[in-house]
Coordinates of C-alpha atoms (C1' of nucleotides) in Angstrom, one line a residue:
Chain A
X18 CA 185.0 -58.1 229.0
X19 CA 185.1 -60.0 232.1
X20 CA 182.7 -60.0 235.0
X21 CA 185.3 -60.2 237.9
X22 CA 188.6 -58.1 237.3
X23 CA 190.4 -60.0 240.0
X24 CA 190.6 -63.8 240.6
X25 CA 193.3 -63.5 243.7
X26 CA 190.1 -64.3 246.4
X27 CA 189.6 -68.0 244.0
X28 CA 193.1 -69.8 245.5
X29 CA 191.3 -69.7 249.2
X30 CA 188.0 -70.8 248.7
X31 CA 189.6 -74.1 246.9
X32 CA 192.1 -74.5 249.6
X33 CA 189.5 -74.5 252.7
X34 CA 187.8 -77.6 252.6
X35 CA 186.1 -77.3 256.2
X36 CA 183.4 -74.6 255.2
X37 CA 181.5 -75.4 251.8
X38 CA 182.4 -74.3 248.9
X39 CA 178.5 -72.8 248.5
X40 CA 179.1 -70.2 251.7
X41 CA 182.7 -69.3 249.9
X42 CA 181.2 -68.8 247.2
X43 CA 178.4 -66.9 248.5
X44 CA 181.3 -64.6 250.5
X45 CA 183.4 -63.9 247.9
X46 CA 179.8 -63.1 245.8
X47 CA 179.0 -60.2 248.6
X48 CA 182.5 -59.1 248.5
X49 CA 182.1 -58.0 244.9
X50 CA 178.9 -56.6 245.8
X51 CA 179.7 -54.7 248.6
X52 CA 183.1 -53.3 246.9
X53 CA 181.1 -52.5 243.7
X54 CA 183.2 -54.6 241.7
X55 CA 180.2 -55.9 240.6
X56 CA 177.7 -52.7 240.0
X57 CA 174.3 -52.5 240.9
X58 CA 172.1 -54.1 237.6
X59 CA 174.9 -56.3 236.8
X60 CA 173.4 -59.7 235.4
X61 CA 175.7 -62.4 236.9
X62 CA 176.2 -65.3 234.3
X63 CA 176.4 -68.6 236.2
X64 CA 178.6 -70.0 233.0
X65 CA 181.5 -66.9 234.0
X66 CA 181.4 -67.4 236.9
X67 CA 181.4 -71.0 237.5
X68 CA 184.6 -70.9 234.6
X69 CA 186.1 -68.2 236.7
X70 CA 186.0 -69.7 240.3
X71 CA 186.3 -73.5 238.7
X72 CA 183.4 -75.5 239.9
X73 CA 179.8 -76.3 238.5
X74 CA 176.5 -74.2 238.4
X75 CA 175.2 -76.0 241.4
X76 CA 177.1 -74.4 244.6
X77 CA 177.1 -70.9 242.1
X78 CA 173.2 -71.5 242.1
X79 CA 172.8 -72.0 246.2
X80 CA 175.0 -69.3 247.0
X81 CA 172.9 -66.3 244.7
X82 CA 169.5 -68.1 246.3
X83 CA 170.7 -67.0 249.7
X84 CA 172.3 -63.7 248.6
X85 CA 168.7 -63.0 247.9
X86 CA 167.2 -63.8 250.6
X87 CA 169.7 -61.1 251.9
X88 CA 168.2 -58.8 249.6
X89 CA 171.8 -58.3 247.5
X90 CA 170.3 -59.8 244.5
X91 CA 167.5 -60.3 242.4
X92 CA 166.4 -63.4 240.8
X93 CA 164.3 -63.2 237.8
X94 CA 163.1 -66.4 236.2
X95 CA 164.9 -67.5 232.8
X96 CA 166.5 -64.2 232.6
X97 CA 169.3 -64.6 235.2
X98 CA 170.4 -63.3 238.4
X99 CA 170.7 -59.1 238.7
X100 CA 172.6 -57.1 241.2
X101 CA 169.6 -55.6 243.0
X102 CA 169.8 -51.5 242.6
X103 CA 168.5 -49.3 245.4
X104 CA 166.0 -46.4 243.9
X105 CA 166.1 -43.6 246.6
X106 CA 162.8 -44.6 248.1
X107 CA 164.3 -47.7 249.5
X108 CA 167.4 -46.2 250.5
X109 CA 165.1 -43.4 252.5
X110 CA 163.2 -46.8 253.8
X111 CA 166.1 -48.2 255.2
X112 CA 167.1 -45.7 257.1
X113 CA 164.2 -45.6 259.1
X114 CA 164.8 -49.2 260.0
X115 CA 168.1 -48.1 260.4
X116 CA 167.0 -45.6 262.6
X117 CA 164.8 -48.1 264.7
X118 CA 167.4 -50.8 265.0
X119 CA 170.2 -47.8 266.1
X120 CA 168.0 -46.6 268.7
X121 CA 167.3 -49.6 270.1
X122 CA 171.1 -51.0 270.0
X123 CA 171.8 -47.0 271.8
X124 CA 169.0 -48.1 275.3
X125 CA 169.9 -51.5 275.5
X126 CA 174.0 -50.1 275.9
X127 CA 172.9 -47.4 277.9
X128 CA 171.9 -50.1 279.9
X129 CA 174.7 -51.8 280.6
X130 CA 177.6 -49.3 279.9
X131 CA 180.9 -49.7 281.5
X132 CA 183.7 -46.8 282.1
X133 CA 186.0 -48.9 279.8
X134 CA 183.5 -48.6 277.3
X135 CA 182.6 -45.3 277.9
X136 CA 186.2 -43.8 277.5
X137 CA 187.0 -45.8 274.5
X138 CA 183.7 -44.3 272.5
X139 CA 184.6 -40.7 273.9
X140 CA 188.0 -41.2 272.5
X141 CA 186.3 -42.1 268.9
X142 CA 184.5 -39.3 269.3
X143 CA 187.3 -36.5 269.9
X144 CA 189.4 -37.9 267.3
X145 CA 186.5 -37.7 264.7
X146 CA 186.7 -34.2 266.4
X147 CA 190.1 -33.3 265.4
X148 CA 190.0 -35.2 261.7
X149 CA 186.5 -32.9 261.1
X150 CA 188.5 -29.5 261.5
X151 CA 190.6 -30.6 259.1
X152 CA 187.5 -31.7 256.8
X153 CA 189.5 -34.4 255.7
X154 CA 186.3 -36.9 254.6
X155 CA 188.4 -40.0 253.9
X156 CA 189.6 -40.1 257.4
X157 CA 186.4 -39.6 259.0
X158 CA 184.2 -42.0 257.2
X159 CA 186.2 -45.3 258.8
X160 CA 186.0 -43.5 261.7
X161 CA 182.9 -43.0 262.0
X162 CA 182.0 -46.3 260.7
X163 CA 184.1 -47.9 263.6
X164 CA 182.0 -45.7 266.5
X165 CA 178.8 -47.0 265.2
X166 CA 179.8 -50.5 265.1
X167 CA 181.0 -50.1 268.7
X168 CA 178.0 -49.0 270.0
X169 CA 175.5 -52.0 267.8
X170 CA 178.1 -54.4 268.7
X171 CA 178.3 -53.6 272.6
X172 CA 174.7 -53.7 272.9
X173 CA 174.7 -57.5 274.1
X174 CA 172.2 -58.2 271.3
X175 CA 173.1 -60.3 268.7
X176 CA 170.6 -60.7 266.7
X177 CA 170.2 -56.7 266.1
X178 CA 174.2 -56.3 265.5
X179 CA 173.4 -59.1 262.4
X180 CA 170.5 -57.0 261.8
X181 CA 171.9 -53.2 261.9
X182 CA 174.6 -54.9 259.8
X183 CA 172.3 -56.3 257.1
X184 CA 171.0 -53.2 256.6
X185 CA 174.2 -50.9 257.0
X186 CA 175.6 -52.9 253.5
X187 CA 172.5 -52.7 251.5
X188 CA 173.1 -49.4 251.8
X189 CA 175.9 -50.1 249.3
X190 CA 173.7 -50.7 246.6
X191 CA 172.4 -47.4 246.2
X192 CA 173.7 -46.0 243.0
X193 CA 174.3 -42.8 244.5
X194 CA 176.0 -43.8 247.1
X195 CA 178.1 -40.9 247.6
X196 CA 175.6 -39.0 249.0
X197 CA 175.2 -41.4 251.8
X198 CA 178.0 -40.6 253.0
X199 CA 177.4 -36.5 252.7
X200 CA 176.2 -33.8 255.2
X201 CA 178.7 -31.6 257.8
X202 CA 181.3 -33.7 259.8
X203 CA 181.5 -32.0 262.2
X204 CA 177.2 -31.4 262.6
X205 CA 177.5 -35.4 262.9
X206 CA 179.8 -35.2 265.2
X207 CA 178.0 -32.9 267.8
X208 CA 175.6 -35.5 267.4
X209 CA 177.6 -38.0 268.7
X210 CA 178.6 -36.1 271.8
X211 CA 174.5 -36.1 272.7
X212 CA 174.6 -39.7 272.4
X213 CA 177.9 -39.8 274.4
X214 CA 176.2 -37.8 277.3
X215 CA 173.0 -40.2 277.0
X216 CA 174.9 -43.4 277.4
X217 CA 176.9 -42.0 280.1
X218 CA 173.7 -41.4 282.1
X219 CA 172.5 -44.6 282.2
X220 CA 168.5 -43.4 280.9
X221 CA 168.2 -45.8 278.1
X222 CA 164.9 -43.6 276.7
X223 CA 167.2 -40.7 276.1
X224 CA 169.7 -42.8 274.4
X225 CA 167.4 -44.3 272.7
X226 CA 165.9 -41.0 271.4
X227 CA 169.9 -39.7 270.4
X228 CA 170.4 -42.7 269.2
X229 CA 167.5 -42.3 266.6
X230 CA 167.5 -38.9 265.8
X231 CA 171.2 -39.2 264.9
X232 CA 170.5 -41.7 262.1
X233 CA 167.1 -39.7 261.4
X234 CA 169.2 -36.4 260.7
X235 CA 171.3 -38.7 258.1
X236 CA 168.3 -39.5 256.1
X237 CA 167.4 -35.8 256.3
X238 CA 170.6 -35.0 255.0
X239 CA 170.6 -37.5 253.0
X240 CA 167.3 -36.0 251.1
X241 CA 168.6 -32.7 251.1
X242 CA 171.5 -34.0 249.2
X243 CA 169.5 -36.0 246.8
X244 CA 167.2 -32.9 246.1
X245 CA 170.1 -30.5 245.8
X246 CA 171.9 -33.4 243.1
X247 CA 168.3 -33.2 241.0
X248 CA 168.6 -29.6 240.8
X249 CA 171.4 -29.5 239.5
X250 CA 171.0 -32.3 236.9
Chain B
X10 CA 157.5 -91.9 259.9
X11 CA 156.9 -89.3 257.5
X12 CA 158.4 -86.1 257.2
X13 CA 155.6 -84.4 255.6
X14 CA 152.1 -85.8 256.6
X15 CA 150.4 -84.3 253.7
X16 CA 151.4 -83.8 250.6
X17 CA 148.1 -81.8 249.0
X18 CA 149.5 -78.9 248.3
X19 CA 152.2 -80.5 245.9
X20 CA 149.7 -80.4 243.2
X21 CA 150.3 -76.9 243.4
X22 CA 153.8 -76.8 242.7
X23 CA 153.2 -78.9 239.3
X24 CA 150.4 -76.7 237.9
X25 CA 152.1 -73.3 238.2
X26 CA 154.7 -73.0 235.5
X27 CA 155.2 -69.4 235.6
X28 CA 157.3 -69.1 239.0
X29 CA 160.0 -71.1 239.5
X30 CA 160.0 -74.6 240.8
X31 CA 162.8 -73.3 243.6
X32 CA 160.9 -70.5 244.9
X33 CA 157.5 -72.8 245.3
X34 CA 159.0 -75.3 247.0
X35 CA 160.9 -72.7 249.7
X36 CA 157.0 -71.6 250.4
X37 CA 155.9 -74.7 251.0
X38 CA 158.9 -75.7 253.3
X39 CA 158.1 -72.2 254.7
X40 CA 155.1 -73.4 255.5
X41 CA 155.4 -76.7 257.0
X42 CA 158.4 -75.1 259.7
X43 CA 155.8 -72.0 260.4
X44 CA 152.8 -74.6 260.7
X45 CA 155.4 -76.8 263.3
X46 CA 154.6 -79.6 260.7
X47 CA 158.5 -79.4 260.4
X48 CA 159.8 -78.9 264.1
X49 CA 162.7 -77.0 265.5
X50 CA 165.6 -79.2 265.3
X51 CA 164.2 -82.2 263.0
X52 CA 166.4 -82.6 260.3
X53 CA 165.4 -81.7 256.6
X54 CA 166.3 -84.7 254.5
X55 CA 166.7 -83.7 250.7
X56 CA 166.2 -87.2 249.2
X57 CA 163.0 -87.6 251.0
X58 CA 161.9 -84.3 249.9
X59 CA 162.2 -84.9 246.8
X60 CA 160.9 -88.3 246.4
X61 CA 158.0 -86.3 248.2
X62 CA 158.0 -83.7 245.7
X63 CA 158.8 -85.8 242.9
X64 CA 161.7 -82.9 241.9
X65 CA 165.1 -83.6 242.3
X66 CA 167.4 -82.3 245.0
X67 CA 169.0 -79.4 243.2
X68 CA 165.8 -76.9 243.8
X69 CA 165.6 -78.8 247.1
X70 CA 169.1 -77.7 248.3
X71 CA 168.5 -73.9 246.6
X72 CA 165.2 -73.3 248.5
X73 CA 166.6 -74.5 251.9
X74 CA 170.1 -71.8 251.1
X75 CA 167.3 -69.2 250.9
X76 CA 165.5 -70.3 254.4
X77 CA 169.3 -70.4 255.5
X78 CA 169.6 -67.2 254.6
X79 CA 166.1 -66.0 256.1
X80 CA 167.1 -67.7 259.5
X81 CA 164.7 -70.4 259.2
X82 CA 166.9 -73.4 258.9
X83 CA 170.5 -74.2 259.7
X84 CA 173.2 -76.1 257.3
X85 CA 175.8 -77.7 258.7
X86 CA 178.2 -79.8 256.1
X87 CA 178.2 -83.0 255.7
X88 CA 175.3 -83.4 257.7
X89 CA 172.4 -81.8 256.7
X90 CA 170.1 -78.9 257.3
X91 CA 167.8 -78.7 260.8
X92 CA 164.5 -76.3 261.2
X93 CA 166.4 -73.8 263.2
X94 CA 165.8 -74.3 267.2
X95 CA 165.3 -70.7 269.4
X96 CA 166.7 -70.7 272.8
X97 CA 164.8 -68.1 275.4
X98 CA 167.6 -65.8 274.6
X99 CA 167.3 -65.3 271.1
X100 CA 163.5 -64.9 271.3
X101 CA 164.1 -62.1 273.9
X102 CA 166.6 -60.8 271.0
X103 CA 164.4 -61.1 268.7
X104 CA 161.3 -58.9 271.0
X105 CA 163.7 -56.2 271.2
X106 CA 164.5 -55.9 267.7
X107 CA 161.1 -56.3 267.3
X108 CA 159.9 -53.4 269.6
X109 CA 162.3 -51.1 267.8
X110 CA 160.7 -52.0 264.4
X111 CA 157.1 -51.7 265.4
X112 CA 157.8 -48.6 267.3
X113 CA 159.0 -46.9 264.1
X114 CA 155.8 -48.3 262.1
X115 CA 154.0 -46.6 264.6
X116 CA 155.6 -43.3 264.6
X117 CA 155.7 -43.4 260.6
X118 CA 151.5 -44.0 260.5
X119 CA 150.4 -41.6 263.3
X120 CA 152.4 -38.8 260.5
X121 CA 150.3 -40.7 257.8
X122 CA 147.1 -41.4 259.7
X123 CA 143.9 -40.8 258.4
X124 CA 140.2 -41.2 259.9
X125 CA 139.5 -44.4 257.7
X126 CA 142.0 -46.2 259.2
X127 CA 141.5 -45.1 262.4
X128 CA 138.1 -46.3 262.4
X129 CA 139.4 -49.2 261.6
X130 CA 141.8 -49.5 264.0
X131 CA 139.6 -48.8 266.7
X132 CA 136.7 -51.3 266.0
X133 CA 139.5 -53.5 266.0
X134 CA 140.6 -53.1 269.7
X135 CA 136.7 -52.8 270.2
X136 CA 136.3 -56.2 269.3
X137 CA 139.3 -57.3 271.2
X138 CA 138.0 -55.9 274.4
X139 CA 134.7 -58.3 273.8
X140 CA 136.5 -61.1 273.1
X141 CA 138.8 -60.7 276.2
X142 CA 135.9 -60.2 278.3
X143 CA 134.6 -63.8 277.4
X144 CA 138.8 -64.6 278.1
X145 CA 138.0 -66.6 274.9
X146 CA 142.5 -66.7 273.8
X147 CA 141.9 -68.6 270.5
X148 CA 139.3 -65.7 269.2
X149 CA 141.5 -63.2 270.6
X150 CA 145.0 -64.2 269.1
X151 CA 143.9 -63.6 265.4
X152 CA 142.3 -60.2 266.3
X153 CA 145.3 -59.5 268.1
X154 CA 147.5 -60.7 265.0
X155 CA 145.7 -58.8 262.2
X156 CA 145.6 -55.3 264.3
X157 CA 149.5 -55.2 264.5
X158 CA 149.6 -56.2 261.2
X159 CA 147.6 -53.4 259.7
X160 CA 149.4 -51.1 261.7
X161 CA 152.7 -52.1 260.3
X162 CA 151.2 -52.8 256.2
X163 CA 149.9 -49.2 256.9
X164 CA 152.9 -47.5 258.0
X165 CA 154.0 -47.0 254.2
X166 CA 157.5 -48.5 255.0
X167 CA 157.4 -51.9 252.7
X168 CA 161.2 -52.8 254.1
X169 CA 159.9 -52.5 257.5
X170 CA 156.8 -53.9 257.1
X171 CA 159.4 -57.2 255.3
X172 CA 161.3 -57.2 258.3
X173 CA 158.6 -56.9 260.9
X174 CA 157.3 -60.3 259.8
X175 CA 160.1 -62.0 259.0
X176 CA 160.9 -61.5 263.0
X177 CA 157.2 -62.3 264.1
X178 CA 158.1 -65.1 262.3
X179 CA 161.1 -66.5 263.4
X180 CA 159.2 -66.7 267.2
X181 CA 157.7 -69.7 265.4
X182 CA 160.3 -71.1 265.8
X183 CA 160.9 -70.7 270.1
X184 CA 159.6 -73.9 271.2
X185 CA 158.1 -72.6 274.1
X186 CA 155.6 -70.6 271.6
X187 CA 152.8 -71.3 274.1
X188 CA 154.7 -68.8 276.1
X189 CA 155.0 -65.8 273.4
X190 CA 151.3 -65.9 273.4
X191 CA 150.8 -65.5 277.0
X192 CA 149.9 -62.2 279.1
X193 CA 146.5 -60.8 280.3
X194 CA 144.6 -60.1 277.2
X195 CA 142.8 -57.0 278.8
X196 CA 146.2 -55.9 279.7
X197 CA 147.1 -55.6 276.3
X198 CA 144.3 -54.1 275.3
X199 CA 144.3 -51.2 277.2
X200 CA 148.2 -50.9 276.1
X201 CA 146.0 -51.1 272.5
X202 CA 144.4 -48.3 273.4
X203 CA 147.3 -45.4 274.6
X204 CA 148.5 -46.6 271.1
X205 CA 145.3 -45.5 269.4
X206 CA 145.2 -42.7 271.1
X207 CA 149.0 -41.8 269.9
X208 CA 148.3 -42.5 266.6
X209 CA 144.9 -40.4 266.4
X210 CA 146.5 -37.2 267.8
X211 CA 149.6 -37.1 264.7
X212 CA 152.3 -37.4 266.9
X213 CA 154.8 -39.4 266.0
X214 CA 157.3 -39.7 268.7
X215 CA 154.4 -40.5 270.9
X216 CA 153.3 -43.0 268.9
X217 CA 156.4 -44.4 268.8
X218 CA 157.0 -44.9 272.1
X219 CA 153.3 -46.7 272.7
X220 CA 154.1 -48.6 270.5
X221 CA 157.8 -49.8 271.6
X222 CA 156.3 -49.8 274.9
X223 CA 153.7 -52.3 273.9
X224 CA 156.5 -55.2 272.9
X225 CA 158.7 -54.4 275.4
X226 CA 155.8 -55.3 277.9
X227 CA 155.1 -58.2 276.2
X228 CA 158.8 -59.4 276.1
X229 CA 158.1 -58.4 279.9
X230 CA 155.3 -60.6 279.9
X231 CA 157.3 -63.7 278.3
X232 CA 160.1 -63.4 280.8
X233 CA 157.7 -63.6 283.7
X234 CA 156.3 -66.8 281.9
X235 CA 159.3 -68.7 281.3
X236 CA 160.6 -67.9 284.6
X237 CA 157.4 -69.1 286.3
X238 CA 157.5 -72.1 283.7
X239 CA 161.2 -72.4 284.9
X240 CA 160.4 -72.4 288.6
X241 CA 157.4 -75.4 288.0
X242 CA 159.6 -78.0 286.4
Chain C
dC2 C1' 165.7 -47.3 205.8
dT3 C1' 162.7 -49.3 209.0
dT4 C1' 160.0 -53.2 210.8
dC5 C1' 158.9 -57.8 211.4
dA6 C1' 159.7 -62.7 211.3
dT7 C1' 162.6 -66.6 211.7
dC8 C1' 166.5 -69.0 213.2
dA9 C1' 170.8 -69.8 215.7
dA10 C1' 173.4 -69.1 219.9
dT11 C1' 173.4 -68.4 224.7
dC12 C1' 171.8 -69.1 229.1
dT13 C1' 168.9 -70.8 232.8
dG14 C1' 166.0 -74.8 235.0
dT15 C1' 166.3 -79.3 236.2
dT16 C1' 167.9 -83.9 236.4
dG17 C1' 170.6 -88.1 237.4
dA18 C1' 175.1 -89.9 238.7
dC19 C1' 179.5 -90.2 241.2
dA20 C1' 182.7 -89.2 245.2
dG21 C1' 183.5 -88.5 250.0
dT22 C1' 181.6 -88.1 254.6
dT23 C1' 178.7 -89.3 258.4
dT24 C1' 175.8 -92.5 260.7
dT25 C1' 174.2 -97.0 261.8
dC26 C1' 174.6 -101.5 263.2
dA27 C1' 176.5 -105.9 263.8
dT28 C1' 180.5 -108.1 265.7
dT29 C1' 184.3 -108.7 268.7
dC30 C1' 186.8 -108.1 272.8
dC31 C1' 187.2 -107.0 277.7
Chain D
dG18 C1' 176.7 -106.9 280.0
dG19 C1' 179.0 -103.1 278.0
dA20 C1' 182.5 -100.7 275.3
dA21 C1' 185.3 -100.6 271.1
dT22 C1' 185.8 -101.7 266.2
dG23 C1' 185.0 -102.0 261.5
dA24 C1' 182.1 -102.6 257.5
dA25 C1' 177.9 -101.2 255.2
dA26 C1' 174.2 -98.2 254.4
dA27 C1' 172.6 -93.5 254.0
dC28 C1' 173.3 -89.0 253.0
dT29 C1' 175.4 -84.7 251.5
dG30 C1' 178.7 -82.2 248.1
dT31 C1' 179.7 -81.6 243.5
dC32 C1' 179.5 -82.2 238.7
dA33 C1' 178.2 -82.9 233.8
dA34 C1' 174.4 -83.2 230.6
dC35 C1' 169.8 -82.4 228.7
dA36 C1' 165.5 -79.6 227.9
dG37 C1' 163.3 -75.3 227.6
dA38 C1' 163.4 -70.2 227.5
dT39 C1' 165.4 -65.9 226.1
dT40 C1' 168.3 -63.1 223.5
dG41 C1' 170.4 -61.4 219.4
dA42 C1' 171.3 -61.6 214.6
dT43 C1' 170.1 -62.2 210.0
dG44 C1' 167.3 -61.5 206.2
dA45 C1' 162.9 -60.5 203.9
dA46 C1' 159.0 -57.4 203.2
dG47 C1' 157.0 -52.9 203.2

DNA sequence: CTTCATCAATCTGTTGACAGTTTTCATTCC
DNA sequence: GGAATGAAAACTGTCAACAGATTGATGAAG
């Protein structure tokens, strides 16, 4: 039974000898996280893994330190390093800062929006339009993925888009992750268009407040779900 | 020329056992770049350390992949690591991100509030307004520091409340700190005081918005400084 | 059959050493 | 006098090994 199914990322990391082997490591380490390869209360075994990618404990060591600082993994002391799970109280937590960070990223572009911009997002948003009649949920999500990142990435703030970011993937390690990504398409979507018309008008407040409520509606949905799912268990 | 001028709280690392030796010497190193006993852009060396110390350089090189990680420190290969160096922009980055979180804490306590805390609260802006009558700064600063805090610990949010100080501090690390500190105190004081006033009538979008408003008029505040600062050189 | 104690195997915490790179500094040349 | 050069010192990147803790299994006692 082996930790990591796939060794196809190793060959890279070993060939690229400009960036350290530690922040390879540590990449590769997040993609398994983030995919789910490697599930949320996993214990990673340094041994494995240092067998598996061919080098020592040492860089294995640095990179899960700073994957938790990130928050992507828990240390515990003699016992090992854990994939960190998400209970739903955090997940519900991190969508208010979620919700904070969104806002923020929706009146600073408000602020400095361009037509180019502009057409491109309404673009997004109509074809979200079109793929939510359909109720087609697989094309939607990247989609809708894609118009947020726009809009955090546009904002001319750097340090929130690495923020938003952080936050957007710890998402990933809640266990039930599929409700995340629940509630009405094409609800979301209406949503959007408000948040369209905000950051065409310039009046960062009112984007702001969109900008918020849309994430704050995902959490509400999000709760809905997780209630309905307890129900039912 | 030594790196660390004292070494008295090493004693500490040696006697507790039950955390890791890693983890205690990141807080420490924590502390000397918070204190400025490590200054932005001095170069960590890991040898000295741990002659320092008296560990060797393997927990050394985890704990400073963990203040990497936390945006404390910067690693470049082959040469070292450096106590991370803000420029004006990213600490106007930062006050933005900043409002947006503290906004949020605000609007999540004035749903939450109760007449304790308010009490509280309100002797503590009491208090300010005394000290900034005797324009005494160094009394005022700590007042100043523990009434945002207690807003934010009280919010009920612990991510935020993690986030929120890993920002505040980060501004450590703008060498023009003098500058963050700036502005009229009774100015902020009275914004103190809409924010109170938010928070005691249970509105939370309200109280969100004072409480945005406050930062973002501080941010205001530290622009004004620099450029003044910029303008005397 | 269950529970507890003991012991072996496994894994993490930490260390010291070696290899390769960067920096420093003395020397040479213009 | 100042710039270029080259060797030596210093430092980081990585590794292998040892010590201590934890886990799991094995066997004895109730």
């Amino acid at each position: 039974m082996s930790i990591i199914s796939d060794s196809a990322h190793l060959s890279d990391l070993s060939v690229v000898k400009s960036v350290s082997l530690t922040s390879a490591l540590e990449k590769e380490l997040e993609r398994l996280i983030l995919t789910g390869e490697l599930e949320p209360g996993v214990r990673i075994n340094e041994i494995h893994l240092s067998n598996r990618f061919g080098t020592s404990r040492g860089p294995i060591r640095e990179a899960t330190r700073s994957l938790e600082a990130k928050g992507l993994v828990e240390v515990v002391r003699n016992r090992g390093v854990f994939v960190r799970r998400l209970s739903v109280e955090d997940a519900i937590e991190i969508y208010d800062v979620r919700a904070a960070l969104f806002g923020q990223a929706g009146r600073l572009l408000a602020e400095r929006m361009t037509d180019g911009l502009l057409a491109e997002l309404t673009r997004m948003v109509d074809e979200m339009d079109a793929v939510a009649e359909r109720g087609s949920f697989d094309d939607y999500y990247p989609l809708n993925l894609g118009f947020h990142n726009l809009i955090v990435s546009s904002c001319g703030n750097r340090t929130l888009l690495a923020e938003y970011h952080r936050f957007v993937n710890k998402l990933h390690l809640f266990r039930a992750r599929a409700l995340v990504q629940g509630g009405g398409l094409a609800v979301s979507n209406r949503e959007h268009r408000a948040m369209l018309e905000a950051l065409a008008s310039g009046d960062g407040e009112r984007a702001q407040v969109t900008h918020w409520r849309h994430v704050a509606l995902a959490k509400r949905r999000l709760i809905a779900a997780v209630d309905g799912h307890a129900r039912n268990d």
